mmCIF file of C-alpha atoms in Angstrom:
data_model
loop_
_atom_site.group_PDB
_atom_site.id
_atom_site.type_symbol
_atom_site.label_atom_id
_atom_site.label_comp_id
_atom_site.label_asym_id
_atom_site.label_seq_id
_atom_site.Cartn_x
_atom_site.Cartn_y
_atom_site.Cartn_z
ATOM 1 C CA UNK T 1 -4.210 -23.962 21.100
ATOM 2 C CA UNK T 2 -0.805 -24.098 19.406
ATOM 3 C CA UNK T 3 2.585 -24.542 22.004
ATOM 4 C CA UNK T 4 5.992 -24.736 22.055
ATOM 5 C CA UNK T 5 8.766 -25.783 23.697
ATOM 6 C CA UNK T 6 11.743 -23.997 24.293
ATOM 7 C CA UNK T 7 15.303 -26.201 23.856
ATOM 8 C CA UNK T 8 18.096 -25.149 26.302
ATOM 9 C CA UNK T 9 20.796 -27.881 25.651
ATOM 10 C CA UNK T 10 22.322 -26.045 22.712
ATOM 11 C CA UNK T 11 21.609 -22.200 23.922
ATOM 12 C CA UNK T 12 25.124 -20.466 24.611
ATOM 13 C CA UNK T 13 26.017 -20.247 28.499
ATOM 14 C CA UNK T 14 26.361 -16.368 28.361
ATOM 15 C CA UNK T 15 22.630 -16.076 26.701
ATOM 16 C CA UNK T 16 20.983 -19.165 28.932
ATOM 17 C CA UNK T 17 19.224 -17.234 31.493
ATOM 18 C CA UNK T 18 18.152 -14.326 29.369
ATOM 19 C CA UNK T 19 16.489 -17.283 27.406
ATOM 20 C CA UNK T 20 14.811 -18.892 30.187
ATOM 21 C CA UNK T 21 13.609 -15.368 31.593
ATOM 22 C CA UNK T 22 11.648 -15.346 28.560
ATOM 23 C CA UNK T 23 10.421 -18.849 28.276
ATOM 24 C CA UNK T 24 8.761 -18.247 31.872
ATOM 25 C CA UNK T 25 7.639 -14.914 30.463
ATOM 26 C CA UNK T 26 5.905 -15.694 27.676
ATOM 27 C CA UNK T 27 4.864 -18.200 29.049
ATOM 28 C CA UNK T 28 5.861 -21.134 26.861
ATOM 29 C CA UNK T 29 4.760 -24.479 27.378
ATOM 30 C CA UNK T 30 7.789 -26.418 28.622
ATOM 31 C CA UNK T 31 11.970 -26.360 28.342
ATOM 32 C CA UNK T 32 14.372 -29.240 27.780
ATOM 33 C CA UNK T 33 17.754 -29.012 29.510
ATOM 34 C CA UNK T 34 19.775 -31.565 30.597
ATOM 35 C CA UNK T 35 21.085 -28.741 33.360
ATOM 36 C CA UNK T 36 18.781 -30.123 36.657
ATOM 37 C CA UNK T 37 19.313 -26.650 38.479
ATOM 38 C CA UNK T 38 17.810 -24.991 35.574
ATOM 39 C CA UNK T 39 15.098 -27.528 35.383
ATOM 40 C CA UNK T 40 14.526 -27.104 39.144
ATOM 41 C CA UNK T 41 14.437 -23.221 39.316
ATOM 42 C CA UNK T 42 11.422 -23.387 37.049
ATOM 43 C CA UNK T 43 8.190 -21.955 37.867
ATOM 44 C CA UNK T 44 5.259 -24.745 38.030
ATOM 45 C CA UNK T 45 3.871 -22.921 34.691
ATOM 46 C CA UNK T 46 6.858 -24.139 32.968
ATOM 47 C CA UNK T 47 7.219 -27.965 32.482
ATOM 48 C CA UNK T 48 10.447 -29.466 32.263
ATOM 49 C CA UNK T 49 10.071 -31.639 29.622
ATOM 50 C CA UNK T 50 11.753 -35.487 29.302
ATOM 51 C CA UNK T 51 12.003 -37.327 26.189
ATOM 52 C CA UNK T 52 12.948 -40.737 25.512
ATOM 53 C CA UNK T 53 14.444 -41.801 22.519
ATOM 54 C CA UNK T 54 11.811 -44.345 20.196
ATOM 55 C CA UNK T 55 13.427 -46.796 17.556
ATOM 56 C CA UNK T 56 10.852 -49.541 17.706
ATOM 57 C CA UNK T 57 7.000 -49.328 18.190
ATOM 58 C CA UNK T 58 7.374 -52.030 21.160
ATOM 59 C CA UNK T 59 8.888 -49.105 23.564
ATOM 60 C CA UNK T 60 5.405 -46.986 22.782
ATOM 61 C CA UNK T 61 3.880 -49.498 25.661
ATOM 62 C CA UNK T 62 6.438 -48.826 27.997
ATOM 63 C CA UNK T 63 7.025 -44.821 28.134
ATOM 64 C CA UNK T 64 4.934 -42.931 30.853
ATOM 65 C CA UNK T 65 2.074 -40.431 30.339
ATOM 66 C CA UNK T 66 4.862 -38.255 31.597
ATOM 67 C CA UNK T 67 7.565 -38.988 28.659
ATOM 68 C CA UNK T 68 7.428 -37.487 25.201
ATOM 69 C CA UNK T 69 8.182 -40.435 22.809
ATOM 70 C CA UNK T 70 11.013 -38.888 20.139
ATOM 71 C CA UNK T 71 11.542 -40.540 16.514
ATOM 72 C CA UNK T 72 13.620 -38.974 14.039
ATOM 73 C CA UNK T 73 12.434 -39.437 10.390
ATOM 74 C CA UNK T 74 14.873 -40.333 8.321
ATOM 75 C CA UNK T 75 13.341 -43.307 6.322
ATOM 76 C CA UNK T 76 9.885 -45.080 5.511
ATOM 77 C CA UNK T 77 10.171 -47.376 8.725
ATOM 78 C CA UNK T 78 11.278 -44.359 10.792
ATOM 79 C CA UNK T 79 8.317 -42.466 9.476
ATOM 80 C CA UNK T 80 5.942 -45.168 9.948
ATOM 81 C CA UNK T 81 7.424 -45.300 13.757
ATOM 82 C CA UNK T 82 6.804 -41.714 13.982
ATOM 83 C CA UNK T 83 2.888 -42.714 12.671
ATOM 84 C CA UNK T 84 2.260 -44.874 15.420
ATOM 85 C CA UNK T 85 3.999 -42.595 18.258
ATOM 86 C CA UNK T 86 1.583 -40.099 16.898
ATOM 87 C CA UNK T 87 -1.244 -42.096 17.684
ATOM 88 C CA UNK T 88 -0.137 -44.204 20.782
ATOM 89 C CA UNK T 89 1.206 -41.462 23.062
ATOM 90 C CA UNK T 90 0.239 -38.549 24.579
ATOM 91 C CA UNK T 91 3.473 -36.440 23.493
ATOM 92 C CA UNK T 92 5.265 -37.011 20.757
ATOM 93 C CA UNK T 93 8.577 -35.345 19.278
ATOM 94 C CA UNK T 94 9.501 -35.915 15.482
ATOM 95 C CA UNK T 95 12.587 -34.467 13.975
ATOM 96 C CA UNK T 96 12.355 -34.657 9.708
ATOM 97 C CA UNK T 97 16.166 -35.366 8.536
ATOM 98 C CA UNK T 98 14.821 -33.987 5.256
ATOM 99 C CA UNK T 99 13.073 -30.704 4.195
ATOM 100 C CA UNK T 100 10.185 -31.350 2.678
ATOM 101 C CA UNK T 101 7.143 -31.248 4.690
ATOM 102 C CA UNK T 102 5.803 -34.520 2.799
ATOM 103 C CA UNK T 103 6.609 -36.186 5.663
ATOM 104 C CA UNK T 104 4.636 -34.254 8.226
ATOM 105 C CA UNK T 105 1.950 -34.024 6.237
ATOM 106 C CA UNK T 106 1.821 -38.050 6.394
ATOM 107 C CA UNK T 107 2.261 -38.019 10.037
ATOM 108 C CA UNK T 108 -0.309 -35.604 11.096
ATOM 109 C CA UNK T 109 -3.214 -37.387 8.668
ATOM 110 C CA UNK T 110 -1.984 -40.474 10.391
ATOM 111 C CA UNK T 111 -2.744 -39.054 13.666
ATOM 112 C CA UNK T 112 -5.932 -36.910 12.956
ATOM 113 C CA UNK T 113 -8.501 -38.718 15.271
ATOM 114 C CA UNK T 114 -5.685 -39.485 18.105
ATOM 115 C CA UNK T 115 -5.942 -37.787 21.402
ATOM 116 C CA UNK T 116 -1.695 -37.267 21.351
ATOM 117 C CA UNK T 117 0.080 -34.169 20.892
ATOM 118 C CA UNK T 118 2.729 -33.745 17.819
ATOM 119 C CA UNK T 119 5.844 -31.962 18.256
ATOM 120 C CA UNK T 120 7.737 -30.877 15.432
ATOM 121 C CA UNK T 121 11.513 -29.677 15.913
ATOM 122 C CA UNK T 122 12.154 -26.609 13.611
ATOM 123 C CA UNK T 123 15.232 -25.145 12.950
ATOM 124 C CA UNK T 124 14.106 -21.772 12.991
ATOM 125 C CA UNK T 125 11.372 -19.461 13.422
ATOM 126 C CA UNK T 126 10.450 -19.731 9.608
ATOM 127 C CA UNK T 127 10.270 -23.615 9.923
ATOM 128 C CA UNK T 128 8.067 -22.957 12.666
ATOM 129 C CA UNK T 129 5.608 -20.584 11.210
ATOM 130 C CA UNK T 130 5.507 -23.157 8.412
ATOM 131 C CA UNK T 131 5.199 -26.148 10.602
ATOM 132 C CA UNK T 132 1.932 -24.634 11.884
ATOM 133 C CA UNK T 133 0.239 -24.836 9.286
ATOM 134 C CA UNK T 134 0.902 -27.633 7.136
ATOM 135 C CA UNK T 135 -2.361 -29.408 6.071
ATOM 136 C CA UNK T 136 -4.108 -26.156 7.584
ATOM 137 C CA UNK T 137 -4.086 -28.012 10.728
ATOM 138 C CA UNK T 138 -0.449 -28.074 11.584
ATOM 139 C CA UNK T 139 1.955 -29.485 13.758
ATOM 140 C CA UNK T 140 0.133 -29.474 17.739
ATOM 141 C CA UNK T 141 3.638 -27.807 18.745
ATOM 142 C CA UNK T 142 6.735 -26.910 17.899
ATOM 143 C CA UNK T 143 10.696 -27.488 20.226
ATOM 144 C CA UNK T 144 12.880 -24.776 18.786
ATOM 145 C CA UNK T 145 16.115 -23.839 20.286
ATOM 146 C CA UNK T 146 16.521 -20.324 20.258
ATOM 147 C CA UNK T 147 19.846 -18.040 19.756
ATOM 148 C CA UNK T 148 18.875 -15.156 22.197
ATOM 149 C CA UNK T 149 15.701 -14.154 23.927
ATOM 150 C CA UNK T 150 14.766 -12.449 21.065
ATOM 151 C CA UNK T 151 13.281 -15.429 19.108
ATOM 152 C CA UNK T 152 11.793 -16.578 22.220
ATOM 153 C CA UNK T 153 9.999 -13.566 21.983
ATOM 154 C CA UNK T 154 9.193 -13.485 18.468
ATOM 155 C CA UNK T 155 8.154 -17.320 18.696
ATOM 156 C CA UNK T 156 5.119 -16.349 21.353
ATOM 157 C CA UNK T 157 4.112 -13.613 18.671
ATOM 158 C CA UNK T 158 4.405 -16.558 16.258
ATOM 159 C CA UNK T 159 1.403 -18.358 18.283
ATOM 160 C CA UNK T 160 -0.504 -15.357 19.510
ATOM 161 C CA UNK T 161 -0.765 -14.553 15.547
ATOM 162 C CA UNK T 162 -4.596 -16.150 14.867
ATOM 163 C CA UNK T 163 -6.894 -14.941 12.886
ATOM 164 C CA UNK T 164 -9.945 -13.383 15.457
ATOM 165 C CA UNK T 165 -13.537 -13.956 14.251
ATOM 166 C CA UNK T 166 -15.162 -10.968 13.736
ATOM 167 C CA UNK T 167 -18.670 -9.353 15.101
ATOM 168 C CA UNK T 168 -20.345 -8.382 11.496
ATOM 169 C CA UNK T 169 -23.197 -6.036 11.310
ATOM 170 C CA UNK T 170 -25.921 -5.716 9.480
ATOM 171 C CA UNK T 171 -25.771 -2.597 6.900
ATOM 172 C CA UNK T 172 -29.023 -0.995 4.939
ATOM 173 C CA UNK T 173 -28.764 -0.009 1.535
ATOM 174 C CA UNK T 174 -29.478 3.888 1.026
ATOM 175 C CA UNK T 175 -28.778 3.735 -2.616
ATOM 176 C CA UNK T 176 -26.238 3.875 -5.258
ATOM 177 C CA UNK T 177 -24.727 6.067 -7.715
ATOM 178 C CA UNK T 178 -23.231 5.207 -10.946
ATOM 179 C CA UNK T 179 -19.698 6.981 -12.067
ATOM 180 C CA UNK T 180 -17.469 7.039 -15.149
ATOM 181 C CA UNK T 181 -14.492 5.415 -15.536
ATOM 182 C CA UNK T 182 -11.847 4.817 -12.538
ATOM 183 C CA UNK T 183 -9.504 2.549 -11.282
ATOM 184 C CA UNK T 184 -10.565 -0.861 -9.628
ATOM 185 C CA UNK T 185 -8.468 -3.739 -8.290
ATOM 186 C CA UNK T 186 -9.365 -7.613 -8.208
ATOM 187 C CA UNK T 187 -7.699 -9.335 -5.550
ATOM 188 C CA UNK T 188 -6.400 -12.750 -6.760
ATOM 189 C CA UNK T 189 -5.411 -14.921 -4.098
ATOM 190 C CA UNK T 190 -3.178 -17.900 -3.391
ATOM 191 C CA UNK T 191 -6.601 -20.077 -2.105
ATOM 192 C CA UNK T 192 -10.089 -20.736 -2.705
ATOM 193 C CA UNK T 193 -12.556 -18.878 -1.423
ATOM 194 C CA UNK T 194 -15.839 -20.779 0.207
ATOM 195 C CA UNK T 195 -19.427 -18.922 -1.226
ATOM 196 C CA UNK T 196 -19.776 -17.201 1.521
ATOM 197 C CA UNK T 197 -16.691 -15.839 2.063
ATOM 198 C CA UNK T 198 -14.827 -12.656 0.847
ATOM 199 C CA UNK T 199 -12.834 -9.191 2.001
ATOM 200 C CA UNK T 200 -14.082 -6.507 3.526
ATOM 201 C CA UNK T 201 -13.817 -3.349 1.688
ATOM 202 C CA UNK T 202 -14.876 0.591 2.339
ATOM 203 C CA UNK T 203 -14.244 3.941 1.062
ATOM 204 C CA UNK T 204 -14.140 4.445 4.910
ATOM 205 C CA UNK T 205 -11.609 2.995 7.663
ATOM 206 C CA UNK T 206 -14.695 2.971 9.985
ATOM 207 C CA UNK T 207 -17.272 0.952 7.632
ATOM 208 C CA UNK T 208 -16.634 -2.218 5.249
ATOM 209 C CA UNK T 209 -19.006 -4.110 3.258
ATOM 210 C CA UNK T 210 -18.361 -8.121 2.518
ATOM 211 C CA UNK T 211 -17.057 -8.210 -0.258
ATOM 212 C CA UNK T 212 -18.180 -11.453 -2.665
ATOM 213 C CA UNK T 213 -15.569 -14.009 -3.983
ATOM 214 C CA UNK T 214 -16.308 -15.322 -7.755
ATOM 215 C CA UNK T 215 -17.288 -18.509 -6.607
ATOM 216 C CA UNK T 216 -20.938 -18.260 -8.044
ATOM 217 C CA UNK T 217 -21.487 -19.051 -11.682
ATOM 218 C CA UNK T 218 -21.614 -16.722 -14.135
ATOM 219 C CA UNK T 219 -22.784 -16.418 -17.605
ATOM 220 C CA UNK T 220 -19.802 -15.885 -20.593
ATOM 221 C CA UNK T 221 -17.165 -16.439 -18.039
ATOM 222 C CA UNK T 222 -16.042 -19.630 -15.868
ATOM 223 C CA UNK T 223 -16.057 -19.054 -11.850
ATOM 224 C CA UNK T 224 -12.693 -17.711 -10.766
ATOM 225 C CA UNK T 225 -12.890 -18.836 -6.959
ATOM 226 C CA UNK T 226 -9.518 -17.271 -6.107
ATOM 227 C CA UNK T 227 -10.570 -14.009 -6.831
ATOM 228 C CA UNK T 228 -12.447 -10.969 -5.156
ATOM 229 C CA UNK T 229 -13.425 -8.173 -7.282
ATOM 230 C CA UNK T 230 -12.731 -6.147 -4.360
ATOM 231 C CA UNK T 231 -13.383 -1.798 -5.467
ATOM 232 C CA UNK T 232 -11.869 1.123 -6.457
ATOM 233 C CA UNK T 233 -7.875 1.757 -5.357
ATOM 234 C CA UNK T 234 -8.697 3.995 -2.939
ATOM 235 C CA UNK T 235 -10.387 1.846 -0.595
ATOM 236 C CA UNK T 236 -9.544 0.309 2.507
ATOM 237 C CA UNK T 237 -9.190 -3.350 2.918
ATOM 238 C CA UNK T 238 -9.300 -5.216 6.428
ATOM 239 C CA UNK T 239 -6.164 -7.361 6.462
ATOM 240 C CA UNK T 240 -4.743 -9.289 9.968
ATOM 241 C CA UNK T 241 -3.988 -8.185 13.335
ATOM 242 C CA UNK T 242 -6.898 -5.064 12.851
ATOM 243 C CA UNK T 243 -4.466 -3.751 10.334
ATOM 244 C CA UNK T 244 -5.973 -2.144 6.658
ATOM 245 C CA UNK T 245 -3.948 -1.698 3.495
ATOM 246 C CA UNK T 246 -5.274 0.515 0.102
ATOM 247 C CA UNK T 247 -5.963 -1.825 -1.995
ATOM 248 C CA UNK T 248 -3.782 0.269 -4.643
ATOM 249 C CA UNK T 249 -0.860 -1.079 -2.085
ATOM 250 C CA UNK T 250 -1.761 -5.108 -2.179
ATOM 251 C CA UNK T 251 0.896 -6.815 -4.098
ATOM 252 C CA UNK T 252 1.892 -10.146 -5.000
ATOM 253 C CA UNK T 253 2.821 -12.164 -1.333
ATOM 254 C CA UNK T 254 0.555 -9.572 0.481
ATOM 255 C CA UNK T 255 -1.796 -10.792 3.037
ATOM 256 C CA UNK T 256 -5.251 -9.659 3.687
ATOM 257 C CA UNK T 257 -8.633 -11.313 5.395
ATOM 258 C CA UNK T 258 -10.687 -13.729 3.864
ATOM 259 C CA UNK T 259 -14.091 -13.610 6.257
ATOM 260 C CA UNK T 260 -16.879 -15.724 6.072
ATOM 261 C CA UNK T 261 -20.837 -14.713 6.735
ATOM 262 C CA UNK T 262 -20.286 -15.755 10.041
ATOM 263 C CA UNK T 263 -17.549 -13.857 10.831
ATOM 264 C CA UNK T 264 -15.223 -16.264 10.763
ATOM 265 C CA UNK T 265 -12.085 -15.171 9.617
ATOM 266 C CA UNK T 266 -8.282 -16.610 7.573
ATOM 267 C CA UNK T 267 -5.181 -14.810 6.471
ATOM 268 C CA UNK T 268 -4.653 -15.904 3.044
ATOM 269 C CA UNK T 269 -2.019 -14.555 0.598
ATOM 270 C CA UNK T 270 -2.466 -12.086 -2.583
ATOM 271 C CA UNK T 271 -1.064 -13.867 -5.628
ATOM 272 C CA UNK T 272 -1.605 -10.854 -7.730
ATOM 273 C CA UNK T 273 -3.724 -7.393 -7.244
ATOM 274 C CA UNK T 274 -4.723 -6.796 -11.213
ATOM 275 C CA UNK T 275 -5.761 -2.599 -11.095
ATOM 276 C CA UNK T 276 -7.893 -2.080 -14.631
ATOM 277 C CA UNK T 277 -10.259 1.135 -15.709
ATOM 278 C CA UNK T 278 -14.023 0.006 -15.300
ATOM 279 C CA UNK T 279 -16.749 2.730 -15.091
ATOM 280 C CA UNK T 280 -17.665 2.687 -11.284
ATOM 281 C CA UNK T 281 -20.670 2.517 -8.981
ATOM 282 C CA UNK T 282 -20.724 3.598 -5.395
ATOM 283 C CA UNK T 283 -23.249 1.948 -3.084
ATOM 284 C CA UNK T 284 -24.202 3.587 0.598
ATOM 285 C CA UNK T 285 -24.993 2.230 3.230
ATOM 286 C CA UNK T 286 -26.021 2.635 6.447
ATOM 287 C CA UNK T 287 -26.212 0.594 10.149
ATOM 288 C CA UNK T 288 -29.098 0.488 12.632
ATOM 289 C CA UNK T 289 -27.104 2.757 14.777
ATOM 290 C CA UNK T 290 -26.778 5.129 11.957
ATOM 291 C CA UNK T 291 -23.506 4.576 10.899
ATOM 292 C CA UNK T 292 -23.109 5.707 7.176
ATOM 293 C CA UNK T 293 -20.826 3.303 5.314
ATOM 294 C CA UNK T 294 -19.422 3.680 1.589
ATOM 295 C CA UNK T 295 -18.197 1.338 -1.073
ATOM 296 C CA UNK T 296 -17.096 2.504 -4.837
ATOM 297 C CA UNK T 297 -16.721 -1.258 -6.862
ATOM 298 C CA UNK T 298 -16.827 -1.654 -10.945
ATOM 299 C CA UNK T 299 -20.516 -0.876 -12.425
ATOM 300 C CA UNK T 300 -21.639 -4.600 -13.601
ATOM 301 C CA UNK T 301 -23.989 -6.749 -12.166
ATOM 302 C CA UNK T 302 -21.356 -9.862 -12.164
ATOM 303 C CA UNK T 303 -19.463 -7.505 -8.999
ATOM 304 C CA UNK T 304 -21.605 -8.874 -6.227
ATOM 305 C CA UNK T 305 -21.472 -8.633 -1.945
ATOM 306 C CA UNK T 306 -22.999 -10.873 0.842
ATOM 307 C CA UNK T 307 -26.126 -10.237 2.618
ATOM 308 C CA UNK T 308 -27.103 -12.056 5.816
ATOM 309 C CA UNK T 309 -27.016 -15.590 5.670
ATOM 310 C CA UNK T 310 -24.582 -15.820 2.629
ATOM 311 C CA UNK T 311 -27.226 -14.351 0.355
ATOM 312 C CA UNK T 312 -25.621 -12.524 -3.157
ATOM 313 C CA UNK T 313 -26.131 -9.640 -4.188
ATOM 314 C CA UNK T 314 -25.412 -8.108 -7.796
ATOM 315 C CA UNK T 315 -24.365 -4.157 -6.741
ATOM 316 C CA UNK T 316 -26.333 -2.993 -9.827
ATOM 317 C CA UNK T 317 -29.246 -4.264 -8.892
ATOM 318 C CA UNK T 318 -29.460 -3.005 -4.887
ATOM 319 C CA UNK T 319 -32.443 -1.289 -4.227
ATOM 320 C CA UNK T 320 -32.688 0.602 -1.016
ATOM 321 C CA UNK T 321 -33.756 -1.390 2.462
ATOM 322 C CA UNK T 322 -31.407 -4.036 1.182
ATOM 323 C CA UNK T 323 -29.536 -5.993 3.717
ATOM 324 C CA UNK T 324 -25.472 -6.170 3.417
ATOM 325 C CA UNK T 325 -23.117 -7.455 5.745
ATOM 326 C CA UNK T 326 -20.065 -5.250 6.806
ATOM 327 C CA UNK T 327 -18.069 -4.681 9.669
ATOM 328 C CA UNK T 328 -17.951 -1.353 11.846
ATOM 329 C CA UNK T 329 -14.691 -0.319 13.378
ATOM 330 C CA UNK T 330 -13.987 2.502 15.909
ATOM 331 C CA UNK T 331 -10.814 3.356 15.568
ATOM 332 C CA UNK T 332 -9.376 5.617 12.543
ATOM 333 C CA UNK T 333 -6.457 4.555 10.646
ATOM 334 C CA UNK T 334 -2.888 6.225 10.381
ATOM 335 C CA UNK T 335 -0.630 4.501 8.353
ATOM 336 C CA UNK T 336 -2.857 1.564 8.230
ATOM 337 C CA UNK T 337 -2.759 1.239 12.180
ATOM 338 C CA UNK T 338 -5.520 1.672 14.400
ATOM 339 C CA UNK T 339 -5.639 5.538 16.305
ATOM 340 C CA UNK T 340 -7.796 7.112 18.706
ATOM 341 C CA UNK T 341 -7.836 10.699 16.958
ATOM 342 C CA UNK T 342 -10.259 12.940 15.073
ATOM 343 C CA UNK T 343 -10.547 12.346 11.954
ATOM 344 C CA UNK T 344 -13.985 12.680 9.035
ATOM 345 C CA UNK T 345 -14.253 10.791 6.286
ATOM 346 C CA UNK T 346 -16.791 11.802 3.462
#
């Protein structure tokens, strides 16, 4: 679970206790202040954090399992101090003099197996949605100090913001029906899809069907494993947060879902939505509880979806009683939000 802690020493006087109302709020890890009647009115769910300086790896012995070690990188000894820190204590606090995340990137490998906690001081909320990631791992936590009670705020929305597996169903093929020419859109994306994985897509905001990446071969065309040859522009895709977008409105630095067979799922950004006339095909399906579900994709047998297990399907080739995975939802969509009103799709 990601954290962060909240830096008072450089928070205006005027703003300070608006800040710390929302630290304690949100609930955020732990607060540096040099102020001891801040530190002290505190609730025990807040930590008031101590750090202690490190220039030289023979201090990493002598700090407690109740002082954060700090090292500012500057330089290849400093980073090779911050390398060790990483792996010897149970807190540690890097600050990067530099922006490039080159650095980090060294530190956390160096401290993949270690039982210690990284801390990574951003400069703003940006940094910080950055610093979480790096190496798809990211920094353990982040010490930001805030302007206003505001970014405190949007910091715990920051680390609330993971991507929720997701309970998939199993759908039964009624059929499908081939159509003339329409409008489809591949999603190309800034990442590699695994086999199993790919978006969910419907005609439907209630119903989606698992969409296949091109990682499989193919004959008379290389594998393009970045890419989901997702349906017609009309449909629904299921992006983050329970949110769906057309896919007619995915552009480049759009995000949407990548979701395994599993369920598990990964925000990962559109490089390009490419919208070309194919004729079209529109498969039905249905769920053991009788929920009808609808997908209209290009007419080709290379356009495949996921079945239990993984398994690939080629949509020309579905015959009825064939098992897809998809995803029911309850809700009906306004705007791309989930709403609790009437509303038939056919």
């Amino acid at each position: 679970m990601k954290f962060a802690w909240i830096d008072l020493r450089s928070v205006p006087q005027a703003r300070l206790e608006s800040v710390v109302d929302a630290a304690i709020h949100t609930r955020m890890r732990g607060v540096l202040c040099d102020d001891e009647s801040v530190l002290k009115s505190l609730p025990p769910t807040v930590t008031a954090v101590t750090t202690t300086t490190v220039t030289e790896e023979g201090q990493l012995h002598d700090l407690g399992a109740d002082t954060a070690g700090w090292v500012d990188v500057h330089d290849e000894p400093s980073l090779r101090l911050a390398c060790a820190a990483a792996v010897a204590l149970p807190f540690t606090v890097v600050r990067f003099a530099d922006p490039t995340k080159i650095p980090l990137e060294i530190v956390l490998a160096a401290a993949d197996r270690s039982a210690g906690k990284l801390v990574t001081v951003c400069a703003d909320l940006e940094e910080a949605a950055t610093v979480l990631d790096v190496l798809e791992r990211g920094s353990d936590g982040v010490l930001l100090a805030p302007s206003d009670a505001d970014e405190v705020f949007a910091l715990a929305r920051l680390l609330e913001a993971g991507s929720e597996p997701l309970r998939l169903t199993t759908l039964y093929v009624d059929g499908i029906e081939h159509h003339g020419l329409g409008d489809r859109v591949c999603v190309d994306t800034c990442t590699h899809f695994a086999e199993d994985e790919g978006i969910l897509v419907g005609s439907y905001s209630t119903g989606f069907i698992l969409c296949c990446s091109e990682t499989h071969p193919l004959p008379y065309m290389p594998t393009r494993p970045f890419r989901v040859n997702a349906g017609a522009l009309h449909s629904y895709v299921l992006g983050p947060e329970n949110r769906t977008n057309y896919l007619s409105e995915l552009r480049s630095g759009s995000t949407t879902l990548a979701v395994n067979a599993e369920g598990r799922t990964r925000p990962v950004t559109v490089g390009r939505a490419k919208l070309e006339s194919r004729p079209l095909l529109t498969v039905t399906a249905r769920s053991a509880e009788d929920v009808v579900v609808s997908l209209t994709v290009q007419d080709d047998w290379h356009v495949r979806v996921l079945g239990p297990g993984g398994k690939v399907h080629n949509v020309t080739e579905l015959r009825p009683g064939d098992e897809l995975l998809g995803y029911l939802a309850t809700d009906q969509r306004h705007v791309g939000f989930p709403i609790g009103e009437f509303c038939k799709e056919n």
